[in-house]
PDB file with SEQRES, HELIX, SHEET and CRYST1 records, atoms N, CA, C and O in Angstrom:
SEQRES   1 A   68  MET LYS THR SER THR SER ASN ASN GLN TYR ALA SER ALA          
SEQRES   2 A   68  ASN ASN VAL LEU ILE PHE LEU VAL SER MET LEU LEU GLY          
SEQRES   3 A   68  TYR ASN ILE TYR GLN GLU ILE TYR HIS PRO GLU LYS SER          
SEQRES   4 A   68  ASP PHE ILE LEU CYS VAL VAL LEU LEU ALA LEU THR SER          
SEQRES   5 A   68  VAL MET VAL GLN LYS TYR GLY ALA LYS ASN ASP GLN LYS          
SEQRES   6 A   68  SER GLU LYS                                                  
HELIX    1 AA1 ALA A   11  TYR A   34  1                                  24    
HELIX    2 AA2 PRO A   36  LYS A   38  5                                   3    
HELIX    3 AA3 PHE A   41  TYR A   58  1                                  18    
CRYST1    1.000    1.000    1.000  90.00  90.00  90.00 P 1           1          
ATOM      1  N   MET A   1     -50.585 -11.377  -0.112  1.00  0.00           N  
ATOM      2  CA  MET A   1     -49.428 -11.408   0.752  1.00  0.00           C  
ATOM      3  C   MET A   1     -48.195 -11.151  -0.095  1.00  0.00           C  
ATOM      4  O   MET A   1     -48.013 -11.760  -1.149  1.00  0.00           O  
ATOM      5  N   LYS A   2     -47.370 -10.265   0.365  1.00  0.00           N  
ATOM      6  CA  LYS A   2     -46.160  -9.915  -0.347  1.00  0.00           C  
ATOM      7  C   LYS A   2     -45.028 -10.852   0.088  1.00  0.00           C  
ATOM      8  O   LYS A   2     -44.794 -11.045   1.281  1.00  0.00           O  
ATOM      9  N   THR A   3     -44.339 -11.423  -0.885  1.00  0.00           N  
ATOM     10  CA  THR A   3     -43.220 -12.303  -0.550  1.00  0.00           C  
ATOM     11  C   THR A   3     -41.974 -11.458  -0.392  1.00  0.00           C  
ATOM     12  O   THR A   3     -41.711 -10.562  -1.194  1.00  0.00           O  
ATOM     13  N   SER A   4     -41.226 -11.742   0.624  1.00  0.00           N  
ATOM     14  CA  SER A   4     -40.001 -10.981   0.860  1.00  0.00           C  
ATOM     15  C   SER A   4     -38.848 -11.601   0.096  1.00  0.00           C  
ATOM     16  O   SER A   4     -38.749 -12.820  -0.045  1.00  0.00           O  
ATOM     17  N   THR A   5     -37.994 -10.742  -0.385  1.00  0.00           N  
ATOM     18  CA  THR A   5     -36.807 -11.213  -1.084  1.00  0.00           C  
ATOM     19  C   THR A   5     -35.642 -11.235  -0.113  1.00  0.00           C  
ATOM     20  O   THR A   5     -35.664 -10.566   0.920  1.00  0.00           O  
ATOM     21  N   SER A   6     -34.652 -11.989  -0.445  1.00  0.00           N  
ATOM     22  CA  SER A   6     -33.478 -12.098   0.407  1.00  0.00           C  
ATOM     23  C   SER A   6     -32.677 -10.800   0.340  1.00  0.00           C  
ATOM     24  O   SER A   6     -32.473 -10.246  -0.740  1.00  0.00           O  
ATOM     25  N   ASN A   7     -32.236 -10.328   1.473  1.00  0.00           N  
ATOM     26  CA  ASN A   7     -31.429  -9.116   1.525  1.00  0.00           C  
ATOM     27  C   ASN A   7     -29.937  -9.442   1.495  1.00  0.00           C  
ATOM     28  O   ASN A   7     -29.119  -8.669   1.994  1.00  0.00           O  
ATOM     29  N   ASN A   8     -29.596 -10.555   0.926  1.00  0.00           N  
ATOM     30  CA  ASN A   8     -28.209 -10.980   0.880  1.00  0.00           C  
ATOM     31  C   ASN A   8     -27.464 -10.149  -0.153  1.00  0.00           C  
ATOM     32  O   ASN A   8     -27.795 -10.186  -1.338  1.00  0.00           O  
ATOM     33  N   GLN A   9     -26.468  -9.406   0.288  1.00  0.00           N  
ATOM     34  CA  GLN A   9     -25.723  -8.539  -0.611  1.00  0.00           C  
ATOM     35  C   GLN A   9     -24.790  -9.314  -1.540  1.00  0.00           C  
ATOM     36  O   GLN A   9     -24.303  -8.752  -2.521  1.00  0.00           O  
ATOM     37  N   TYR A  10     -24.539 -10.550  -1.264  1.00  0.00           N  
ATOM     38  CA  TYR A  10     -23.641 -11.352  -2.082  1.00  0.00           C  
ATOM     39  C   TYR A  10     -24.367 -12.171  -3.135  1.00  0.00           C  
ATOM     40  O   TYR A  10     -23.715 -12.868  -3.912  1.00  0.00           O  
ATOM     41  N   ALA A  11     -25.681 -12.113  -3.190  1.00  0.00           N  
ATOM     42  CA  ALA A  11     -26.450 -12.969  -4.094  1.00  0.00           C  
ATOM     43  C   ALA A  11     -26.114 -12.700  -5.555  1.00  0.00           C  
ATOM     44  O   ALA A  11     -25.904 -13.645  -6.315  1.00  0.00           O  
ATOM     45  N   SER A  12     -26.059 -11.446  -5.962  1.00  0.00           N  
ATOM     46  CA  SER A  12     -25.750 -11.155  -7.368  1.00  0.00           C  
ATOM     47  C   SER A  12     -24.298 -11.479  -7.687  1.00  0.00           C  
ATOM     48  O   SER A  12     -23.998 -11.946  -8.786  1.00  0.00           O  
ATOM     49  N   ALA A  13     -23.398 -11.240  -6.746  1.00  0.00           N  
ATOM     50  CA  ALA A  13     -21.987 -11.577  -6.973  1.00  0.00           C  
ATOM     51  C   ALA A  13     -21.818 -13.089  -7.110  1.00  0.00           C  
ATOM     52  O   ALA A  13     -21.022 -13.552  -7.927  1.00  0.00           O  
ATOM     53  N   ASN A  14     -22.557 -13.854  -6.320  1.00  0.00           N  
ATOM     54  CA  ASN A  14     -22.504 -15.309  -6.433  1.00  0.00           C  
ATOM     55  C   ASN A  14     -23.018 -15.776  -7.783  1.00  0.00           C  
ATOM     56  O   ASN A  14     -22.452 -16.692  -8.380  1.00  0.00           O  
ATOM     57  N   ASN A  15     -24.097 -15.151  -8.274  1.00  0.00           N  
ATOM     58  CA  ASN A  15     -24.635 -15.542  -9.574  1.00  0.00           C  
ATOM     59  C   ASN A  15     -23.655 -15.258 -10.699  1.00  0.00           C  
ATOM     60  O   ASN A  15     -23.516 -16.070 -11.614  1.00  0.00           O  
ATOM     61  N   VAL A  16     -22.978 -14.126 -10.648  1.00  0.00           N  
ATOM     62  CA  VAL A  16     -21.975 -13.795 -11.666  1.00  0.00           C  
ATOM     63  C   VAL A  16     -20.805 -14.767 -11.577  1.00  0.00           C  
ATOM     64  O   VAL A  16     -20.315 -15.242 -12.602  1.00  0.00           O  
ATOM     65  N   LEU A  17     -20.358 -15.063 -10.369  1.00  0.00           N  
ATOM     66  CA  LEU A  17     -19.245 -15.998 -10.180  1.00  0.00           C  
ATOM     67  C   LEU A  17     -19.592 -17.386 -10.690  1.00  0.00           C  
ATOM     68  O   LEU A  17     -18.766 -18.026 -11.341  1.00  0.00           O  
ATOM     69  N   ILE A  18     -20.788 -17.858 -10.411  1.00  0.00           N  
ATOM     70  CA  ILE A  18     -21.219 -19.170 -10.892  1.00  0.00           C  
ATOM     71  C   ILE A  18     -21.279 -19.185 -12.414  1.00  0.00           C  
ATOM     72  O   ILE A  18     -20.879 -20.167 -13.040  1.00  0.00           O  
ATOM     73  N   PHE A  19     -21.777 -18.102 -13.018  1.00  0.00           N  
ATOM     74  CA  PHE A  19     -21.855 -18.009 -14.473  1.00  0.00           C  
ATOM     75  C   PHE A  19     -20.465 -18.069 -15.108  1.00  0.00           C  
ATOM     76  O   PHE A  19     -20.252 -18.809 -16.068  1.00  0.00           O  
ATOM     77  N   LEU A  20     -19.523 -17.295 -14.578  1.00  0.00           N  
ATOM     78  CA  LEU A  20     -18.173 -17.275 -15.147  1.00  0.00           C  
ATOM     79  C   LEU A  20     -17.462 -18.617 -14.986  1.00  0.00           C  
ATOM     80  O   LEU A  20     -16.808 -19.092 -15.915  1.00  0.00           O  
ATOM     81  N   VAL A  21     -17.590 -19.221 -13.820  1.00  0.00           N  
ATOM     82  CA  VAL A  21     -16.947 -20.510 -13.591  1.00  0.00           C  
ATOM     83  C   VAL A  21     -17.572 -21.589 -14.470  1.00  0.00           C  
ATOM     84  O   VAL A  21     -16.870 -22.476 -14.954  1.00  0.00           O  
ATOM     85  N   SER A  22     -18.874 -21.521 -14.678  1.00  0.00           N  
ATOM     86  CA  SER A  22     -19.534 -22.490 -15.563  1.00  0.00           C  
ATOM     87  C   SER A  22     -19.026 -22.367 -16.992  1.00  0.00           C  
ATOM     88  O   SER A  22     -18.783 -23.371 -17.662  1.00  0.00           O  
ATOM     89  N   MET A  23     -18.866 -21.127 -17.455  1.00  0.00           N  
ATOM     90  CA  MET A  23     -18.325 -20.916 -18.805  1.00  0.00           C  
ATOM     91  C   MET A  23     -16.903 -21.459 -18.923  1.00  0.00           C  
ATOM     92  O   MET A  23     -16.573 -22.143 -19.892  1.00  0.00           O  
ATOM     93  N   LEU A  24     -16.064 -21.154 -17.937  1.00  0.00           N  
ATOM     94  CA  LEU A  24     -14.682 -21.627 -17.969  1.00  0.00           C  
ATOM     95  C   LEU A  24     -14.598 -23.146 -17.887  1.00  0.00           C  
ATOM     96  O   LEU A  24     -13.776 -23.760 -18.567  1.00  0.00           O  
ATOM     97  N   LEU A  25     -15.436 -23.749 -17.065  1.00  0.00           N  
ATOM     98  CA  LEU A  25     -15.432 -25.200 -16.934  1.00  0.00           C  
ATOM     99  C   LEU A  25     -15.864 -25.860 -18.233  1.00  0.00           C  
ATOM    100  O   LEU A  25     -15.250 -26.835 -18.667  1.00  0.00           O  
ATOM    101  N   GLY A  26     -16.913 -25.339 -18.859  1.00  0.00           N  
ATOM    102  CA  GLY A  26     -17.363 -25.891 -20.138  1.00  0.00           C  
ATOM    103  C   GLY A  26     -16.299 -25.766 -21.215  1.00  0.00           C  
ATOM    104  O   GLY A  26     -16.064 -26.705 -21.977  1.00  0.00           O  
ATOM    105  N   TYR A  27     -15.660 -24.613 -21.279  1.00  0.00           N  
ATOM    106  CA  TYR A  27     -14.599 -24.403 -22.270  1.00  0.00           C  
ATOM    107  C   TYR A  27     -13.424 -25.346 -22.023  1.00  0.00           C  
ATOM    108  O   TYR A  27     -12.876 -25.920 -22.965  1.00  0.00           O  
ATOM    109  N   ASN A  28     -13.040 -25.505 -20.763  1.00  0.00           N  
ATOM    110  CA  ASN A  28     -11.903 -26.375 -20.452  1.00  0.00           C  
ATOM    111  C   ASN A  28     -12.227 -27.846 -20.668  1.00  0.00           C  
ATOM    112  O   ASN A  28     -11.335 -28.621 -21.016  1.00  0.00           O  
ATOM    113  N   ILE A  29     -13.467 -28.249 -20.472  1.00  0.00           N  
ATOM    114  CA  ILE A  29     -13.845 -29.629 -20.798  1.00  0.00           C  
ATOM    115  C   ILE A  29     -13.747 -29.851 -22.297  1.00  0.00           C  
ATOM    116  O   ILE A  29     -13.271 -30.895 -22.744  1.00  0.00           O  
ATOM    117  N   TYR A  30     -14.198 -28.867 -23.080  1.00  0.00           N  
ATOM    118  CA  TYR A  30     -14.063 -28.947 -24.537  1.00  0.00           C  
ATOM    119  C   TYR A  30     -12.592 -29.039 -24.933  1.00  0.00           C  
ATOM    120  O   TYR A  30     -12.227 -29.866 -25.768  1.00  0.00           O  
ATOM    121  N   GLN A  31     -11.746 -28.200 -24.343  1.00  0.00           N  
ATOM    122  CA  GLN A  31     -10.316 -28.221 -24.663  1.00  0.00           C  
ATOM    123  C   GLN A  31      -9.684 -29.547 -24.261  1.00  0.00           C  
ATOM    124  O   GLN A  31      -8.830 -30.073 -24.975  1.00  0.00           O  
ATOM    125  N   GLU A  32     -10.101 -30.088 -23.119  1.00  0.00           N  
ATOM    126  CA  GLU A  32      -9.554 -31.369 -22.652  1.00  0.00           C  
ATOM    127  C   GLU A  32      -9.880 -32.494 -23.631  1.00  0.00           C  
ATOM    128  O   GLU A  32      -9.067 -33.397 -23.831  1.00  0.00           O  
ATOM    129  N   ILE A  33     -11.052 -32.447 -24.237  1.00  0.00           N  
ATOM    130  CA  ILE A  33     -11.456 -33.502 -25.168  1.00  0.00           C  
ATOM    131  C   ILE A  33     -10.759 -33.361 -26.513  1.00  0.00           C  
ATOM    132  O   ILE A  33     -10.225 -34.336 -27.042  1.00  0.00           O  
ATOM    133  N   TYR A  34     -10.760 -32.139 -27.075  1.00  0.00           N  
ATOM    134  CA  TYR A  34     -10.272 -31.957 -28.443  1.00  0.00           C  
ATOM    135  C   TYR A  34      -8.839 -31.450 -28.546  1.00  0.00           C  
ATOM    136  O   TYR A  34      -8.148 -31.774 -29.512  1.00  0.00           O  
ATOM    137  N   HIS A  35      -8.379 -30.671 -27.586  1.00  0.00           N  
ATOM    138  CA  HIS A  35      -7.013 -30.133 -27.619  1.00  0.00           C  
ATOM    139  C   HIS A  35      -6.397 -30.224 -26.218  1.00  0.00           C  
ATOM    140  O   HIS A  35      -6.277 -29.209 -25.532  1.00  0.00           O  
ATOM    141  N   PRO A  36      -6.013 -31.409 -25.796  1.00  0.00           N  
ATOM    142  CA  PRO A  36      -5.536 -31.575 -24.405  1.00  0.00           C  
ATOM    143  C   PRO A  36      -4.302 -30.738 -24.068  1.00  0.00           C  
ATOM    144  O   PRO A  36      -4.092 -30.411 -22.900  1.00  0.00           O  
ATOM    145  N   GLU A  37      -3.492 -30.388 -25.048  1.00  0.00           N  
ATOM    146  CA  GLU A  37      -2.294 -29.606 -24.762  1.00  0.00           C  
ATOM    147  C   GLU A  37      -2.628 -28.156 -24.396  1.00  0.00           C  
ATOM    148  O   GLU A  37      -1.796 -27.475 -23.797  1.00  0.00           O  
ATOM    149  N   LYS A  38      -3.820 -27.671 -24.739  1.00  0.00           N  
ATOM    150  CA  LYS A  38      -4.219 -26.294 -24.442  1.00  0.00           C  
ATOM    151  C   LYS A  38      -5.098 -26.196 -23.195  1.00  0.00           C  
ATOM    152  O   LYS A  38      -5.536 -25.103 -22.836  1.00  0.00           O  
ATOM    153  N   SER A  39      -5.352 -27.286 -22.555  1.00  0.00           N  
ATOM    154  CA  SER A  39      -6.313 -27.303 -21.453  1.00  0.00           C  
ATOM    155  C   SER A  39      -5.674 -26.915 -20.128  1.00  0.00           C  
ATOM    156  O   SER A  39      -4.543 -27.302 -19.834  1.00  0.00           O  
ATOM    157  N   ASP A  40      -6.414 -26.141 -19.328  1.00  0.00           N  
ATOM    158  CA  ASP A  40      -6.053 -25.818 -17.947  1.00  0.00           C  
ATOM    159  C   ASP A  40      -7.108 -26.404 -17.028  1.00  0.00           C  
ATOM    160  O   ASP A  40      -7.704 -25.696 -16.216  1.00  0.00           O  
ATOM    161  N   PHE A  41      -7.329 -27.682 -17.159  1.00  0.00           N  
ATOM    162  CA  PHE A  41      -8.436 -28.344 -16.461  1.00  0.00           C  
ATOM    163  C   PHE A  41      -8.235 -28.361 -14.950  1.00  0.00           C  
ATOM    164  O   PHE A  41      -9.199 -28.175 -14.207  1.00  0.00           O  
ATOM    165  N   ILE A  42      -7.022 -28.576 -14.483  1.00  0.00           N  
ATOM    166  CA  ILE A  42      -6.750 -28.620 -13.041  1.00  0.00           C  
ATOM    167  C   ILE A  42      -7.012 -27.251 -12.422  1.00  0.00           C  
ATOM    168  O   ILE A  42      -7.591 -27.158 -11.339  1.00  0.00           O  
ATOM    169  N   LEU A  43      -6.592 -26.201 -13.098  1.00  0.00           N  
ATOM    170  CA  LEU A  43      -6.837 -24.852 -12.610  1.00  0.00           C  
ATOM    171  C   LEU A  43      -8.335 -24.559 -12.530  1.00  0.00           C  
ATOM    172  O   LEU A  43      -8.798 -23.901 -11.599  1.00  0.00           O  
ATOM    173  N   CYS A  44      -9.074 -25.046 -13.499  1.00  0.00           N  
ATOM    174  CA  CYS A  44     -10.517 -24.841 -13.515  1.00  0.00           C  
ATOM    175  C   CYS A  44     -11.204 -25.615 -12.386  1.00  0.00           C  
ATOM    176  O   CYS A  44     -12.174 -25.122 -11.810  1.00  0.00           O  
ATOM    177  N   VAL A  45     -10.728 -26.789 -12.069  1.00  0.00           N  
ATOM    178  CA  VAL A  45     -11.297 -27.566 -10.957  1.00  0.00           C  
ATOM    179  C   VAL A  45     -11.024 -26.854  -9.628  1.00  0.00           C  
ATOM    180  O   VAL A  45     -11.882 -26.849  -8.745  1.00  0.00           O  
ATOM    181  N   VAL A  46      -9.857 -26.263  -9.480  1.00  0.00           N  
ATOM    182  CA  VAL A  46      -9.546 -25.498  -8.269  1.00  0.00           C  
ATOM    183  C   VAL A  46     -10.472 -24.283  -8.167  1.00  0.00           C  
ATOM    184  O   VAL A  46     -10.976 -23.977  -7.086  1.00  0.00           O  
ATOM    185  N   LEU A  47     -10.698 -23.595  -9.282  1.00  0.00           N  
ATOM    186  CA  LEU A  47     -11.611 -22.462  -9.307  1.00  0.00           C  
ATOM    187  C   LEU A  47     -13.038 -22.894  -8.970  1.00  0.00           C  
ATOM    188  O   LEU A  47     -13.760 -22.172  -8.283  1.00  0.00           O  
ATOM    189  N   LEU A  48     -13.437 -24.054  -9.446  1.00  0.00           N  
ATOM    190  CA  LEU A  48     -14.763 -24.592  -9.134  1.00  0.00           C  
ATOM    191  C   LEU A  48     -14.891 -24.879  -7.637  1.00  0.00           C  
ATOM    192  O   LEU A  48     -15.939 -24.616  -7.047  1.00  0.00           O  
ATOM    193  N   ALA A  49     -13.843 -25.413  -7.022  1.00  0.00           N  
ATOM    194  CA  ALA A  49     -13.872 -25.686  -5.585  1.00  0.00           C  
ATOM    195  C   ALA A  49     -13.951 -24.385  -4.784  1.00  0.00           C  
ATOM    196  O   ALA A  49     -14.694 -24.307  -3.805  1.00  0.00           O  
ATOM    197  N   LEU A  50     -13.195 -23.366  -5.189  1.00  0.00           N  
ATOM    198  CA  LEU A  50     -13.254 -22.077  -4.509  1.00  0.00           C  
ATOM    199  C   LEU A  50     -14.644 -21.444  -4.636  1.00  0.00           C  
ATOM    200  O   LEU A  50     -15.155 -20.853  -3.685  1.00  0.00           O  
ATOM    201  N   THR A  51     -15.237 -21.573  -5.806  1.00  0.00           N  
ATOM    202  CA  THR A  51     -16.582 -21.040  -6.005  1.00  0.00           C  
ATOM    203  C   THR A  51     -17.576 -21.754  -5.114  1.00  0.00           C  
ATOM    204  O   THR A  51     -18.462 -21.118  -4.543  1.00  0.00           O  
ATOM    205  N   SER A  52     -17.444 -23.051  -4.986  1.00  0.00           N  
ATOM    206  CA  SER A  52     -18.345 -23.815  -4.125  1.00  0.00           C  
ATOM    207  C   SER A  52     -18.236 -23.356  -2.674  1.00  0.00           C  
ATOM    208  O   SER A  52     -19.247 -23.217  -1.985  1.00  0.00           O  
ATOM    209  N   VAL A  53     -17.020 -23.124  -2.218  1.00  0.00           N  
ATOM    210  CA  VAL A  53     -16.809 -22.661  -0.845  1.00  0.00           C  
ATOM    211  C   VAL A  53     -17.418 -21.275  -0.650  1.00  0.00           C  
ATOM    212  O   VAL A  53     -18.066 -21.019   0.365  1.00  0.00           O  
ATOM    213  N   MET A  54     -17.211 -20.380  -1.617  1.00  0.00           N  
ATOM    214  CA  MET A  54     -17.743 -19.024  -1.502  1.00  0.00           C  
ATOM    215  C   MET A  54     -19.265 -19.012  -1.501  1.00  0.00           C  
ATOM    216  O   MET A  54     -19.878 -18.259  -0.744  1.00  0.00           O  
ATOM    217  N   VAL A  55     -19.877 -19.834  -2.338  1.00  0.00           N  
ATOM    218  CA  VAL A  55     -21.334 -19.878  -2.384  1.00  0.00           C  
ATOM    219  C   VAL A  55     -21.896 -20.461  -1.092  1.00  0.00           C  
ATOM    220  O   VAL A  55     -22.931 -20.004  -0.606  1.00  0.00           O  
ATOM    221  N   GLN A  56     -21.227 -21.459  -0.534  1.00  0.00           N  
ATOM    222  CA  GLN A  56     -21.695 -22.024   0.729  1.00  0.00           C  
ATOM    223  C   GLN A  56     -21.534 -21.033   1.877  1.00  0.00           C  
ATOM    224  O   GLN A  56     -22.373 -20.976   2.777  1.00  0.00           O  
ATOM    225  N   LYS A  57     -20.461 -20.259   1.845  1.00  0.00           N  
ATOM    226  CA  LYS A  57     -20.208 -19.302   2.920  1.00  0.00           C  
ATOM    227  C   LYS A  57     -21.112 -18.079   2.814  1.00  0.00           C  
ATOM    228  O   LYS A  57     -21.685 -17.639   3.811  1.00  0.00           O  
ATOM    229  N   TYR A  58     -21.240 -17.528   1.603  1.00  0.00           N  
ATOM    230  CA  TYR A  58     -22.002 -16.297   1.416  1.00  0.00           C  
ATOM    231  C   TYR A  58     -23.298 -16.516   0.654  1.00  0.00           C  
ATOM    232  O   TYR A  58     -23.904 -15.553   0.185  1.00  0.00           O  
ATOM    233  N   GLY A  59     -23.734 -17.756   0.521  1.00  0.00           N  
ATOM    234  CA  GLY A  59     -24.925 -18.061  -0.259  1.00  0.00           C  
ATOM    235  C   GLY A  59     -26.193 -17.515   0.367  1.00  0.00           C  
ATOM    236  O   GLY A  59     -26.200 -17.028   1.498  1.00  0.00           O  
ATOM    237  N   ALA A  60     -27.251 -17.611  -0.395  1.00  0.00           N  
ATOM    238  CA  ALA A  60     -28.542 -17.128   0.080  1.00  0.00           C  
ATOM    239  C   ALA A  60     -29.009 -17.966   1.261  1.00  0.00           C  
ATOM    240  O   ALA A  60     -29.064 -19.194   1.187  1.00  0.00           O  
ATOM    241  N   LYS A  61     -29.336 -17.302   2.321  1.00  0.00           N  
ATOM    242  CA  LYS A  61     -29.820 -17.992   3.512  1.00  0.00           C  
ATOM    243  C   LYS A  61     -31.304 -17.694   3.648  1.00  0.00           C  
ATOM    244  O   LYS A  61     -31.725 -16.538   3.608  1.00  0.00           O  
ATOM    245  N   ASN A  62     -32.072 -18.728   3.805  1.00  0.00           N  
ATOM    246  CA  ASN A  62     -33.511 -18.557   3.959  1.00  0.00           C  
ATOM    247  C   ASN A  62     -33.856 -18.529   5.438  1.00  0.00           C  
ATOM    248  O   ASN A  62     -34.028 -19.572   6.068  1.00  0.00           O  
ATOM    249  N   ASP A  63     -33.953 -17.348   5.974  1.00  0.00           N  
ATOM    250  CA  ASP A  63     -34.337 -17.184   7.369  1.00  0.00           C  
ATOM    251  C   ASP A  63     -35.843 -16.962   7.422  1.00  0.00           C  
ATOM    252  O   ASP A  63     -36.326 -15.835   7.306  1.00  0.00           O  
ATOM    253  N   GLN A  64     -36.560 -18.035   7.596  1.00  0.00           N  
ATOM    254  CA  GLN A  64     -38.016 -17.971   7.656  1.00  0.00           C  
ATOM    255  C   GLN A  64     -38.433 -17.705   9.096  1.00  0.00           C  
ATOM    256  O   GLN A  64     -38.168 -18.514   9.985  1.00  0.00           O  
ATOM    257  N   LYS A  65     -39.076 -16.582   9.321  1.00  0.00           N  
ATOM    258  CA  LYS A  65     -39.586 -16.277  10.652  1.00  0.00           C  
ATOM    259  C   LYS A  65     -41.047 -16.675  10.710  1.00  0.00           C  
ATOM    260  O   LYS A  65     -41.842 -16.333   9.834  1.00  0.00           O  
ATOM    261  N   SER A  66     -41.372 -17.385  11.732  1.00  0.00           N  
ATOM    262  CA  SER A  66     -42.758 -17.828  11.852  1.00  0.00           C  
ATOM    263  C   SER A  66     -43.616 -16.669  12.382  1.00  0.00           C  
ATOM    264  O   SER A  66     -43.263 -15.988  13.345  1.00  0.00           O  
ATOM    265  N   GLU A  67     -44.736 -16.482  11.722  1.00  0.00           N  
ATOM    266  CA  GLU A  67     -45.664 -15.428  12.131  1.00  0.00           C  
ATOM    267  C   GLU A  67     -46.754 -16.051  12.998  1.00  0.00           C  
ATOM    268  O   GLU A  67     -47.426 -16.996  12.587  1.00  0.00           O  
ATOM    269  N   LYS A  68     -46.914 -15.523  14.171  1.00  0.00           N  
ATOM    270  CA  LYS A  68     -47.926 -16.050  15.103  1.00  0.00           C  
ATOM    271  C   LYS A  68     -48.929 -14.999  15.423  1.00  0.00           C  
ATOM    272  O   LYS A  68     -49.860 -15.248  16.190  1.00  0.00           O  
TER     273      LYS A  68                                                      
END                                                                             
């Protein structure tokens, strides 16, 4: 049986967005700990919230059709 993949056109864009936001969040957490004057932590949290909204809106949807 062949498994079908999701035809969601936003799936790869979501993965890239999650990767970039994860990198920025990790870097800003490091800056917040060691160099607080250089940190843009609030901006990164806002970006994280926007990413969460975008992934929920355009995220992969599993539409399972029952075969009878």
